[in-house]
Structures are given as structure tokens and as C-alpha cells.
XYZ file of C-alpha atoms in Angstrom:
129
model
C 273.013 -6.546 104.053
C 275.857 -8.877 102.720
C 278.038 -10.260 105.417
C 281.928 -10.260 105.026
C 283.284 -13.527 105.268
C 286.819 -14.512 105.763
C 288.676 -17.892 105.751
C 291.063 -18.926 108.556
C 294.639 -17.311 107.963
C 296.915 -18.909 105.440
C 300.742 -18.718 106.103
C 302.141 -16.751 103.382
C 305.200 -18.482 101.642
C 308.459 -16.614 102.160
C 311.275 -16.375 99.645
C 314.666 -15.059 101.143
C 317.599 -13.753 99.065
C 320.762 -12.349 100.614
C 321.584 -9.307 98.351
C 324.912 -8.558 100.011
C 326.610 -8.630 103.486
C 324.353 -5.662 104.377
C 320.801 -6.496 103.087
C 318.358 -9.380 102.685
C 315.275 -9.609 100.438
C 312.462 -11.412 101.793
C 309.157 -11.966 99.357
C 305.984 -13.043 101.028
C 303.663 -14.796 98.533
C 299.974 -13.039 99.154
C 298.054 -14.415 96.385
C 295.752 -11.766 94.778
C 297.186 -8.659 96.437
C 297.320 -5.783 94.213
C 299.718 -2.558 95.090
C 297.910 0.855 94.715
C 299.015 2.601 91.441
C 299.826 5.884 93.078
C 300.997 7.221 96.632
C 301.849 5.032 99.638
C 303.441 1.664 98.208
C 302.627 -0.035 101.555
C 298.890 0.217 100.826
C 296.961 -2.560 98.894
C 294.493 -1.803 96.212
C 292.064 -4.621 97.375
C 293.202 -5.240 101.011
C 294.829 -4.308 104.234
C 298.259 -5.336 105.194
C 299.586 -4.810 108.745
C 303.458 -5.466 108.908
C 305.276 -4.806 112.037
C 309.394 -4.723 111.885
C 311.265 -5.197 115.006
C 315.157 -5.438 115.516
C 315.006 -9.137 115.874
C 311.867 -10.083 113.858
C 308.696 -9.065 112.042
C 305.156 -9.975 111.498
C 302.743 -9.558 108.576
C 298.877 -9.971 108.487
C 296.972 -9.382 105.225
C 293.294 -9.399 104.453
C 292.833 -9.443 100.429
C 289.361 -9.178 98.878
C 288.999 -12.141 96.878
C 285.483 -11.123 95.232
C 281.834 -11.113 96.145
C 282.513 -9.689 99.717
C 285.032 -12.454 100.597
C 288.338 -12.084 101.853
C 291.464 -14.152 102.247
C 293.534 -13.783 105.200
C 297.445 -14.184 105.301
C 299.967 -14.154 107.877
C 303.596 -14.824 108.291
C 305.804 -14.217 111.609
C 309.432 -14.316 112.192
C 310.238 -14.343 115.945
C 314.143 -14.390 115.731
C 315.990 -13.330 112.493
C 319.684 -14.524 112.159
C 320.712 -11.256 113.485
C 319.466 -7.966 114.208
C 318.164 -5.494 111.586
C 318.171 -1.818 111.275
C 314.450 -0.754 111.143
C 314.921 2.409 110.111
C 316.837 1.505 106.968
C 314.706 -1.282 106.207
C 311.593 -1.021 103.973
C 308.760 -2.901 102.623
C 306.033 -2.466 99.896
C 302.960 -4.300 98.236
C 303.723 -5.738 94.809
C 301.475 -7.812 92.694
C 300.772 -11.185 94.589
C 303.451 -10.435 97.344
C 304.734 -8.282 99.940
C 308.460 -7.325 99.261
C 310.666 -6.414 102.252
C 314.264 -5.179 102.250
C 315.843 -5.750 105.605
C 319.075 -3.794 106.538
C 321.363 -5.880 108.877
C 322.666 -3.977 111.927
C 326.059 -5.756 111.636
C 327.195 -6.813 108.234
C 327.821 -10.402 107.503
C 326.679 -13.261 105.612
C 323.191 -14.898 106.785
C 323.719 -17.794 104.220
C 324.769 -20.510 106.598
C 322.149 -19.817 108.911
C 319.266 -19.484 106.195
C 319.586 -23.328 105.582
C 317.498 -23.822 108.490
C 315.069 -21.059 107.520
C 314.282 -17.439 108.181
C 313.062 -17.848 111.696
C 315.948 -18.889 113.968
C 313.555 -19.420 116.780
C 313.837 -22.765 118.556
C 311.299 -24.462 120.609
C 313.019 -23.559 123.808
C 313.021 -19.876 122.952
C 308.989 -20.016 122.780
C 309.230 -21.409 126.450
C 310.823 -18.604 127.998
């Protein structure tokens, strides 16, 4: 019986774009992932995606079949967004080679000045608490 093997998790690359004062788009590059053609758009045709949205951050892990019983693992985590999001009004879906998120801000306002330091606003001192 063939054994399933997986490499250590790779950190996905994130591309963030502020759509307007209410919404932010985040694209997580997950090479090789493919969406299902019909049905639940949060499902991958060739892997498993686990994405958890919280009011102040999110985490994603994906296991993508890369052929011959081998898998590539991806991960990405934001501990502290620039401000809280409305998780009921936010959404995500699998697209070719990416996970696409639309994050609805709880309080309208621009994140542009804060995004220059990256999407995750957590500092080293935040992790110590």
C-alpha cells in the first residue's frame, strides 16, 4: 500500500487590496489548488482547505495533491487585522492557484496606511501576552 507523504507546510503568499472603506480583498497564493466545478466554492477539487475567520484575524491551512500520492501543505495566519471584521458578512472561495477572501470591515475606514506594515498588525509584544 502506498504511503501518503507531505512536505512541511509552506507559507502562502498574500496579496491584499482595499476595495473600498467597507471591504478588503485578500488573495492567498496556493500553487496547484483547483476549485470544484459545481457546488460549494469553499471546496477544492484536489485537496482540503481549512479556513477559520475570527473578528480580528484568520488562519488558513491547505493540503493540495501534487500528484503520485504526494501532497503540498500551505498555511497562512493573521493574528491581528488592522481592525475587526464582520465574519457573517465576510466570505472566501477556492480559485485556481489561490484562496480568495472578501473581508467586510465592522467599522468603515481605510486600512491603506496600516497595510504598509503588512496585513498582520500583531507585534512581538502581542504574542507574549
